[in-house]
XYZ file of C-alpha atoms in Angstrom:
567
model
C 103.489 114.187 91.021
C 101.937 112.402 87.975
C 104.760 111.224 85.406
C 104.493 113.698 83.146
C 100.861 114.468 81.422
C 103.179 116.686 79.919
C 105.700 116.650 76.790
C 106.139 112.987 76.035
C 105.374 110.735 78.634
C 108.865 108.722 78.725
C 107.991 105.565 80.102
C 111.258 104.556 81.859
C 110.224 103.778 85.039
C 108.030 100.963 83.415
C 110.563 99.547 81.484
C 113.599 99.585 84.379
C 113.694 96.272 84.569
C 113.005 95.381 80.711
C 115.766 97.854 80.501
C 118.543 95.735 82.143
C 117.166 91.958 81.350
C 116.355 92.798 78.002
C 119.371 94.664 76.514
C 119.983 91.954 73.863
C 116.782 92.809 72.120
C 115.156 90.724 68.761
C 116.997 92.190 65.928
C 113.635 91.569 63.876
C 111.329 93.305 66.121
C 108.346 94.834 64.845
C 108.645 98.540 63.466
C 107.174 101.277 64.929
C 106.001 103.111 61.971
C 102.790 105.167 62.088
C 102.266 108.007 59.457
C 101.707 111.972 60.548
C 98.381 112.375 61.295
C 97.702 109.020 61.598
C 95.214 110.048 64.660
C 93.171 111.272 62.105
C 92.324 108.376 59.838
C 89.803 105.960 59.492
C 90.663 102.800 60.558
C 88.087 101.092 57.357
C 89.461 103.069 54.767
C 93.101 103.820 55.832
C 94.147 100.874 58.423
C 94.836 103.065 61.322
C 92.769 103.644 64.474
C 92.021 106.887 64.283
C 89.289 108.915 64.447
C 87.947 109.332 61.522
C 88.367 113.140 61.076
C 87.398 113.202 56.950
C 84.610 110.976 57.061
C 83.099 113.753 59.571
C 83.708 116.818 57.401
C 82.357 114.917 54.424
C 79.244 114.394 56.794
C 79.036 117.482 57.349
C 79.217 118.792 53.843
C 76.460 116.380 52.895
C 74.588 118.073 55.590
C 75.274 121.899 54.405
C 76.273 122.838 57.628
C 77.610 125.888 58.422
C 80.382 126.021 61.461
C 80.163 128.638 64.275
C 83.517 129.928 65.876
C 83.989 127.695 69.577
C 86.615 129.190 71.660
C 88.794 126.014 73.387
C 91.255 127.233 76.472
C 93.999 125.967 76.771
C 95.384 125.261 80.610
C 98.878 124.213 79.970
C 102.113 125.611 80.034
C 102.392 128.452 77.283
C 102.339 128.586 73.826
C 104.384 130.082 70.725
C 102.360 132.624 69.871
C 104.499 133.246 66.504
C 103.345 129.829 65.138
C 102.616 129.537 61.255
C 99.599 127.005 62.077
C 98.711 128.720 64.892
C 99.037 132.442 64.658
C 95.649 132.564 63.020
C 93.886 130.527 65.188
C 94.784 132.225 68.628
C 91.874 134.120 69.878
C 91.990 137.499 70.440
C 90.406 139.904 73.130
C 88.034 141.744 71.164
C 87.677 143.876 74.265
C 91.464 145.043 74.997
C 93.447 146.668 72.929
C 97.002 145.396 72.447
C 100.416 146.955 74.709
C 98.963 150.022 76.149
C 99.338 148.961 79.261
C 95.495 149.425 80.129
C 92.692 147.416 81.249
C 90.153 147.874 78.309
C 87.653 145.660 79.328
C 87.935 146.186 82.856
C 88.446 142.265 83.660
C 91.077 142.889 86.356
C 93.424 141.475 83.410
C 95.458 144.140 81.466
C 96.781 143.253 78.343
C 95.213 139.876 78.470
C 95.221 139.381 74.614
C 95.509 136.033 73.615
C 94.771 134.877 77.519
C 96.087 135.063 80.979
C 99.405 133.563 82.545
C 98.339 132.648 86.280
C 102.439 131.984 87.239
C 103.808 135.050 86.301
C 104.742 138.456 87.945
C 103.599 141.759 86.537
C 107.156 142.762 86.604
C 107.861 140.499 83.930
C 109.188 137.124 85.769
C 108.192 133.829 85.018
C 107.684 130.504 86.998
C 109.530 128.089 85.282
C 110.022 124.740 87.907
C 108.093 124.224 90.767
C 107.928 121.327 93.368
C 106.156 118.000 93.975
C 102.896 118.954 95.620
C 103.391 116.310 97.815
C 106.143 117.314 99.544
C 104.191 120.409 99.866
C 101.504 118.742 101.758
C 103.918 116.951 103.745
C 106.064 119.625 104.965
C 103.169 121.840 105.265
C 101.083 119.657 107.951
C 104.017 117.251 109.146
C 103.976 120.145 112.492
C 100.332 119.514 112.864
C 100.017 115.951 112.607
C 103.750 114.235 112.584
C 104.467 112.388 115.725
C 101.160 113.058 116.927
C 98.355 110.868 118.949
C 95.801 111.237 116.192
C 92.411 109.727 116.190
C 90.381 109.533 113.159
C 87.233 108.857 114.537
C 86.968 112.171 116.394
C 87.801 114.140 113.473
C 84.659 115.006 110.415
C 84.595 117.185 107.672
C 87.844 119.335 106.448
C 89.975 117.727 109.454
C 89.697 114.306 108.190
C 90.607 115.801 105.260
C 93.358 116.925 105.568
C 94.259 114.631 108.227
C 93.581 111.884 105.494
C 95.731 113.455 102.902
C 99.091 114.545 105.144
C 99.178 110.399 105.918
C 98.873 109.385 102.251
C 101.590 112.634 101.819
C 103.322 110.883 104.854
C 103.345 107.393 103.130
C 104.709 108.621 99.673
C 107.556 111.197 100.984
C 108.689 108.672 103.527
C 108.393 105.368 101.036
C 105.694 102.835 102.766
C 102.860 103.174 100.471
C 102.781 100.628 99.403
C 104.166 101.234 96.053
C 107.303 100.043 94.267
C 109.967 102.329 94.526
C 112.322 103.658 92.179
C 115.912 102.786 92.807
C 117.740 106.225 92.656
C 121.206 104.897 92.152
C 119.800 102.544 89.719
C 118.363 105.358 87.384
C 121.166 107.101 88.025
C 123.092 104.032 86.949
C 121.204 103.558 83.762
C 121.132 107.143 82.700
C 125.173 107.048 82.860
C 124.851 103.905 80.767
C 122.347 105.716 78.164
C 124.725 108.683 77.823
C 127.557 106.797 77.372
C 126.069 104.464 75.139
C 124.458 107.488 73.015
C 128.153 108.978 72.769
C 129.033 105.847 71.385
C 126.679 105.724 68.438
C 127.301 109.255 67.405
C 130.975 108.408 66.892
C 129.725 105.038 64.711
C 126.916 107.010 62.970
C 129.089 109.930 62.337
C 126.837 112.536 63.119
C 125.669 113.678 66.698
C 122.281 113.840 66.191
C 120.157 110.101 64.848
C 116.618 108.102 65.762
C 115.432 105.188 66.672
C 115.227 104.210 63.142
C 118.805 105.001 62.261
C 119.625 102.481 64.699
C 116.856 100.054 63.444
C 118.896 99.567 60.492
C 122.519 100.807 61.568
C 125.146 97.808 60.737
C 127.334 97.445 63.917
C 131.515 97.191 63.319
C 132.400 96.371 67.069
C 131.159 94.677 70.135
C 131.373 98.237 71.939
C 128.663 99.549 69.038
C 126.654 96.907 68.967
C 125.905 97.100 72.547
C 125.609 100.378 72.668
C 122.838 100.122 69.878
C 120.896 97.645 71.812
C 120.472 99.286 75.225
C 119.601 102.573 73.062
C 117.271 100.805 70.449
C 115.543 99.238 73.574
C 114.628 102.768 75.167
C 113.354 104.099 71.493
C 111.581 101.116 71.305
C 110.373 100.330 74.760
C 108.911 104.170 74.772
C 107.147 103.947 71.136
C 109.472 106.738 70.095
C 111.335 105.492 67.250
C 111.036 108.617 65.148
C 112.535 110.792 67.908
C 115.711 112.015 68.366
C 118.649 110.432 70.536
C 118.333 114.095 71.833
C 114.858 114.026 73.268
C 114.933 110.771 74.567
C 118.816 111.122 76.465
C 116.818 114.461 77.658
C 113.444 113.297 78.615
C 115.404 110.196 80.471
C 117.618 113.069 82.133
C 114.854 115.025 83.061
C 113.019 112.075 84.680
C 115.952 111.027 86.857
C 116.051 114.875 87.969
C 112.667 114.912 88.702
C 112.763 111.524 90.832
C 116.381 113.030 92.775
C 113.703 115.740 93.921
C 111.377 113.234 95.141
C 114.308 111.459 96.620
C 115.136 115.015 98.847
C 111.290 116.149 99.999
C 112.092 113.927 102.806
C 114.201 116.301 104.674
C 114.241 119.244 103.058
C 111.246 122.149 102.829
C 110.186 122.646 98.979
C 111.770 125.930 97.961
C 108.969 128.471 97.557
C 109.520 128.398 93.980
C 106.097 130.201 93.059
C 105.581 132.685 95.897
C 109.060 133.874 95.007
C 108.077 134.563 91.497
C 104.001 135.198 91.752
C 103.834 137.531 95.072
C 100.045 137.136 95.427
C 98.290 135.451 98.831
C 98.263 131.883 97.464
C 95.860 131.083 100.532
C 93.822 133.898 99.423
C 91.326 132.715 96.349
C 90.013 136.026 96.675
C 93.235 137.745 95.323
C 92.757 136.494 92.071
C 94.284 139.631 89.997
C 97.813 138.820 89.627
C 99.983 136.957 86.765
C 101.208 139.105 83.295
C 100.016 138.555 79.505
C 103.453 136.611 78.912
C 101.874 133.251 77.629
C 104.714 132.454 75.841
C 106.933 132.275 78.889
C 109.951 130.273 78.052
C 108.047 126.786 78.578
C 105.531 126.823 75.355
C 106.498 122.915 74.110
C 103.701 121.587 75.512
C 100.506 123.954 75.454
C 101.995 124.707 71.613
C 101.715 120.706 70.995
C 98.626 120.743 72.478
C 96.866 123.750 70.746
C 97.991 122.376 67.641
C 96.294 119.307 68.523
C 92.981 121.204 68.566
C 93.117 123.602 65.867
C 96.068 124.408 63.974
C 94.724 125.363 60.449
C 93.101 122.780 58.396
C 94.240 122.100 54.602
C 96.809 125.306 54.501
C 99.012 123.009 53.150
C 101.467 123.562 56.307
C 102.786 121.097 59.070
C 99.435 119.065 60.228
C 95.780 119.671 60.439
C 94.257 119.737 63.516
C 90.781 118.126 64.274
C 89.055 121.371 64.617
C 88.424 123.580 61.642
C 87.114 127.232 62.970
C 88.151 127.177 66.362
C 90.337 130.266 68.360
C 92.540 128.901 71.133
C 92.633 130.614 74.284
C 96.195 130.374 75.911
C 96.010 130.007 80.008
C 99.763 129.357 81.465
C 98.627 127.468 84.769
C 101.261 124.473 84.768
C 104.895 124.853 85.304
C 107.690 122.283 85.560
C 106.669 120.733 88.164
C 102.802 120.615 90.348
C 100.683 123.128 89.636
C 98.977 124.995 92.601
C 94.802 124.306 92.729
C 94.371 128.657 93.015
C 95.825 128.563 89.770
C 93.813 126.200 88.203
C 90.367 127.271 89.951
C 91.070 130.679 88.191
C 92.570 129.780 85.006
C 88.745 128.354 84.849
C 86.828 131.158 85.992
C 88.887 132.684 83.323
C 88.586 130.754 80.179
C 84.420 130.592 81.284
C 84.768 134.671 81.399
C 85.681 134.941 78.466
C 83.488 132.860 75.651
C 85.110 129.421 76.474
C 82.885 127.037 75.148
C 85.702 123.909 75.614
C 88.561 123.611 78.085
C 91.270 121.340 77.525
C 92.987 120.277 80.713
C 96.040 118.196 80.375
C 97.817 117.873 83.464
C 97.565 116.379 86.885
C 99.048 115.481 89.942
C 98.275 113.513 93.231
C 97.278 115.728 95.836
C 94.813 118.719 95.727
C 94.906 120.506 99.027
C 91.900 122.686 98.015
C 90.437 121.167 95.491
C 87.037 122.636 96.287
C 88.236 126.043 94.941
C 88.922 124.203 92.067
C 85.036 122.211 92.397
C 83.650 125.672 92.156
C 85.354 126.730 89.497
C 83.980 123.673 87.667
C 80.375 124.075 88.715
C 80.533 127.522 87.528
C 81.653 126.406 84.355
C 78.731 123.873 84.124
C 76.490 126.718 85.050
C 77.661 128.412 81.562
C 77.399 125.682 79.367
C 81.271 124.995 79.173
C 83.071 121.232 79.112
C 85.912 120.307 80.697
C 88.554 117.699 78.991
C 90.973 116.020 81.561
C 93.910 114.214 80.683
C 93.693 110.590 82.935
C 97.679 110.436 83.692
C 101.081 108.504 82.545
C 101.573 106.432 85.350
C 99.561 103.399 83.889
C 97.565 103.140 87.233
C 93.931 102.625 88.014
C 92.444 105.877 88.729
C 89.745 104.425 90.107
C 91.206 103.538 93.042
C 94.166 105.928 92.725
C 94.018 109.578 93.547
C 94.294 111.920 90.478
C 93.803 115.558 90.129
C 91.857 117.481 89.350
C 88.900 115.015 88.820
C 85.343 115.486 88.950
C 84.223 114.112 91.666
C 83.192 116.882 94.412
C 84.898 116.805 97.588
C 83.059 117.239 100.726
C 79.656 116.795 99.372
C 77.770 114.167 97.030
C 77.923 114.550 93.006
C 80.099 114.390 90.050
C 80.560 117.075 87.725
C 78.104 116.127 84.400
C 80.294 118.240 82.188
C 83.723 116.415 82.251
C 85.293 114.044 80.573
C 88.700 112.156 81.151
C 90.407 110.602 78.567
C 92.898 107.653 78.058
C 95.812 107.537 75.850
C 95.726 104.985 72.681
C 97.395 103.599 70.152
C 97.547 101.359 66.913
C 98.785 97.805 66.570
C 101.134 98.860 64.318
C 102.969 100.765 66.677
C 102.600 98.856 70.233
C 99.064 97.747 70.582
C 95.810 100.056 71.209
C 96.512 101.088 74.233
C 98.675 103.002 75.516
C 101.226 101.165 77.649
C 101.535 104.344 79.537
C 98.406 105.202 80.162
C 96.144 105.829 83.380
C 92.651 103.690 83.239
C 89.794 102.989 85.160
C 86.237 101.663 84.543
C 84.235 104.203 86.283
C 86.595 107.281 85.660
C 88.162 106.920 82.699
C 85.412 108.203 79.863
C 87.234 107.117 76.996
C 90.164 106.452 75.015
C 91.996 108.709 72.015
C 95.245 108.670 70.235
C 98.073 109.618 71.924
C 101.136 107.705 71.031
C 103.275 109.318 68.607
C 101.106 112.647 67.730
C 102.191 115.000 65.137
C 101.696 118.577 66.039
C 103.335 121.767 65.955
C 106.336 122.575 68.587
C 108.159 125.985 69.166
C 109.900 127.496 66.677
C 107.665 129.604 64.260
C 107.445 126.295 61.632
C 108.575 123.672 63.354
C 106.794 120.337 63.849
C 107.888 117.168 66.157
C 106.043 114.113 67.866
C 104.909 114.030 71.365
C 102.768 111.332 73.330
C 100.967 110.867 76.171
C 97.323 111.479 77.950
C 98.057 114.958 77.455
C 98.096 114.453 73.412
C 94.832 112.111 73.965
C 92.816 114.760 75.645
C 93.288 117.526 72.963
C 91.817 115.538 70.225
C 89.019 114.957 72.408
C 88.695 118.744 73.110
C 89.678 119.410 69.381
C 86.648 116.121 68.532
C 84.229 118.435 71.068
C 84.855 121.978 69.593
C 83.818 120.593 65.880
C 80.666 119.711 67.247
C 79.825 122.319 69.050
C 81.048 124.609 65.855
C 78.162 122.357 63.576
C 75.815 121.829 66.309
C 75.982 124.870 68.660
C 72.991 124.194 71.009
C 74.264 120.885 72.256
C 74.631 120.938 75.656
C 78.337 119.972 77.737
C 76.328 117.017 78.342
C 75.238 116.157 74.985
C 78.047 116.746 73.888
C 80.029 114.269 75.855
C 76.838 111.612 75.133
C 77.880 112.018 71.610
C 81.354 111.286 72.368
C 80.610 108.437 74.856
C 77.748 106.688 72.834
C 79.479 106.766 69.127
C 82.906 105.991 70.630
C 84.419 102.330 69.185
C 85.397 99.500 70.718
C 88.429 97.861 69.402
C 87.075 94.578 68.502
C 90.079 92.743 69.961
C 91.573 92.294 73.861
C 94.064 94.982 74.666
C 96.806 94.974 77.019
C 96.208 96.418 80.411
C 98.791 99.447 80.661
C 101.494 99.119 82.388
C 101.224 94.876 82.132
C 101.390 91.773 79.664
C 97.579 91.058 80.692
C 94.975 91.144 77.874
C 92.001 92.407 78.836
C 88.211 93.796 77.122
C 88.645 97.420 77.055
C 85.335 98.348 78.415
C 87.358 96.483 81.574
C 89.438 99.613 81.953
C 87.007 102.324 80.618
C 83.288 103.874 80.951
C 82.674 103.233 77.356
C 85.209 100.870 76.523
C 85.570 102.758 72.720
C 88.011 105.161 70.962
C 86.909 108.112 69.610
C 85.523 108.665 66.921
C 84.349 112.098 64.950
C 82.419 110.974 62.374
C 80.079 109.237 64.569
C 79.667 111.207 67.055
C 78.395 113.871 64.369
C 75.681 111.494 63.329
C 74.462 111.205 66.520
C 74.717 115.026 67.419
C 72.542 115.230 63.936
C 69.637 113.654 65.900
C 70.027 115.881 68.559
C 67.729 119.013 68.371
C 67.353 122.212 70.125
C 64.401 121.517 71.822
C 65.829 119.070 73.814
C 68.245 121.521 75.352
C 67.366 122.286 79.356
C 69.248 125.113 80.265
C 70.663 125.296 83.673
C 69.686 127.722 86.307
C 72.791 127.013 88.360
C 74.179 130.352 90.244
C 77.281 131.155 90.096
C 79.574 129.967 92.554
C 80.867 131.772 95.448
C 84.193 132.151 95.647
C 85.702 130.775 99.157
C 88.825 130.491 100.898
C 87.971 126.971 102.137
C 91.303 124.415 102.322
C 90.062 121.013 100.828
């Protein structure tokens, strides 16, 4: 499973080792401060690299444009629907009228008014957790294949498929891929360490609940405390999280170690059937497609609530943050639980958000496996056959995607081609809070599209007016969603292609080397990206002003024909 594209992104398995040889840390290390919103500035007139939000309304004012409502789903885990930035900018099924219980527009969908939760029961339940989908694989195909005389070179097709994908399951259950691998009892180790250093400071603070920058300039009285502070100060720091609470990252850390002990167990035990338990529909059936409830709240909104904010929470209302679209309505789609998501899900939450006026999906999630990702291929060729583009976060694992499997992706399996209306985006930052890149963040030269901010983004959280950082791909691809939906609202005949030209062709490079995630090593970023640029709003809206309607080619794609193919 991808390291969370998901909440925050902790970054402790990168900093293990920094973690232990490193506890003594500079006293007079660099700050991390970054202002709210500083994703949103203009890196001329206000010093941060952002992307230059104001400078593209002003454009746009000079231009007398007038914006047209885009509709932007939302894949993701839920979202608080109660929101004061939000609640106006939720869209709402004109076609269905709210709690009677009836299918109104005869979708197959009853109740579906603000979207469609794909992990849900009709009864009510929700899918909270769910497993690694590589122990799925594993267990799934280990009586086919495991122990077996196998051949490659006799098998083609959906057989080497598969066959390909149970030995890379086969390698990563069983540890000889290759890879570094975590030390259990050493996380386990550490996270003791954290907690007991954590307990520590609250004592010498006085007060249970402090941040990285308490510590930053907390005056120590003991050897104990002063220890204490400088393993904890080193996780704040070492995760660009120095505004967060000793909460969130003791629960984050928690949460990761739980998440590798699961790993740790696929070996020899089956996954639980966590969402056939819950869901009840044939999950080897794409066909069956008419299941899930309305719930897309659930009780796991943190992250699609972050995220929608990202995109659209109201502009100028004088409340919380702004997001970067102004006259958008988010489409809620609860696909991704704790835990893998399942490919059915995803290949419908889609077919969904397409449906029903989607003119922008933001996808931030992932994982390493895809069993049948060519439901999912389908789902995104029908979208390109409606004019809709796909955003895709590129991962937390600071890896090379492309070389390293991650999913979903656009490249077609089984056939030639690459999906035209997709673009995957990499997490980055500002000098002034740990360099332009992210140092969690997923690259690649060929499949990463480009970068955005995602360290340290201010957005809206659960809890009707509450607000709270978060960071990772998953922040970086809802600004680009957010960065598409504004011009699409200004500039509605651009294409899902033109509009990702604008992105690609106005977005700026740097000016400067930037570290290679995940390493010390300085390198150009057009060396680990298509366009080797950030975002950036305001220029993209230049270029989308040269852009006219005649030069739109519509497709004549057909739809898609839904299959129960196994990738």
């Amino acid at each position: 499973m991808i390291k969370p594209v998901k909440v925050t992104g902790l970054a402790v398995a990168l900093v293990l080792t920094g973690f232990i040889a490193q506890a003594q840390q500079d006293e007079h290390a660099q700050s991390d401060e970054l202002p709210k919103g500083w994703h949103l500035l203009d890196k001329a007139k206000d010093g941060y690299y952002g992307i230059s939000v104001d400078k593209a309304y002003e454009f746009i004012k000079l231009k007398k444009l007038k914006g047209k409502t885009v509709v932007v789903a939302v894949i993701d885990s839920g979202v608080d629907t109660l929101h004061e930035d939000l609640k106006e900018v939720l869209w709402k099924n004109p076609k269905e009228i709210p709690g009677n219980g009836i299918d109104d527009d005869g979708n197959g969908y009853v109740d579906d008014v603000y979207g469609w939760n794909f992990i849900g029961n009709k009864d009510g339940r929700n899918l909270k957790q769910d497993s690694y989908e590589g122990a799925r694989v594993y267990h799934l195909l280990k009586p086919k294949y495991d122990g077996k005389m196998i051949n490659p070179a006799t098998l083609k097709g959906d057989e080497l498929e598969e066959y390909n994908m149970w030995v890379k399951a086969k390698a990563r259950i069983e540890g000889h891929n290759g890879e570094p691998q975590l030390d259990l009892y050493m996380l386990k180790r550490l996270l003791k360490g954290a907690k007991q250093g954590d307990s520590i400071l609250q004592v010498a603070l006085k007060k249970g609940t402090y941040t990285g920058n308490d510590l930053d300039t907390m005056s120590t009285a003991t050897e104990v405390d002063k220890a204490a502070r400088a393993n904890i100060l080193y996780l704040f720091r070492a995760n660009q999280r120095m505004d967060q609470t000793n909460k969130e990252l003791i629960g984050d850390f928690d949460e990761f170690v739980a998440g590798e002990e699961k790993k740790a167990e696929a070996k020899d035990k089956v996954p639980p059937p966590y969402r056939a338990e819950v869901v009840g529909d044939n999950e080897n059936d794409i066909t069956d497609k008419y299941y899930g409830n309305n719930d897309v709240m659930a009780s796991t909104p943190f992250h699609g609530t972050h995220v929608a904010g990202i995109i659209g929470a109201v502009r100028n209302n004088g409340k919380g943050m702004d997001g970067v679209a102004d006259n958008v309505k988010i489409m809620m789609i609860r696909a991704v639980p704790d835990g893998d998501e399942h490919d059915k899900d995803i290949a419908l939450a889609i077919r969904y958000a397409v449906d029903n006026g989607a003119k922008v999906i933001n996808m931030s999630f992932g994982k390493d496996f895809s069993p049948q990702k060519k439901w999912v291929d389908e789902a995104v060729r029908y979208a390109d056959s409606k004019g809709v583009l796909l955003v895709h976060a590129a991962g937390n694992d600071a890896k090379n995607v492309d070389t390293a499997d991650n999913f979903p992706n656009p490249v077609y399996r089984g056939v030639k081609g690459k999906a035209t209306n997709w673009i995957t985006v990499g997490a980055s930052g500002d000098p002034k809070a740990g360099g332009i890149t992210a140092s969690f963040s997923n690259y690649g030269k060929k499949e990463v599209d480009v970068f955005a901010p995602g360290v340290r983004i201010y957005s809206t959280i659960p809890g009707t007016t509450t607000y709270g950082n978060a960071q990772g791909t998953s922040m970086a691809s809802p600004v680009v969603a957010g960065a598409a939906a504004f011009l699409l609202e200004y500039f509605p005949y651009l294409t899902p292609e033109q509009v990702k030209y604008c992105l690609e062709k106005s977005a700026q490079s740097p000016g400067e080397k930037v570290n290679k995630p995940g390493t010390d090593d300085e390198v150009n970023l057009s060396d680990i990206s298509k366009t080797g640029g950030v975002i950036n709003v305001y220029e993209a809206a230049k270029i989308a002003a040269t852009l006219q309607p005649k030069t739109v080619v519509k497709k004549k794609a057909a739809k898609p024909v839904l299959q129960n193919k196994k990738g």
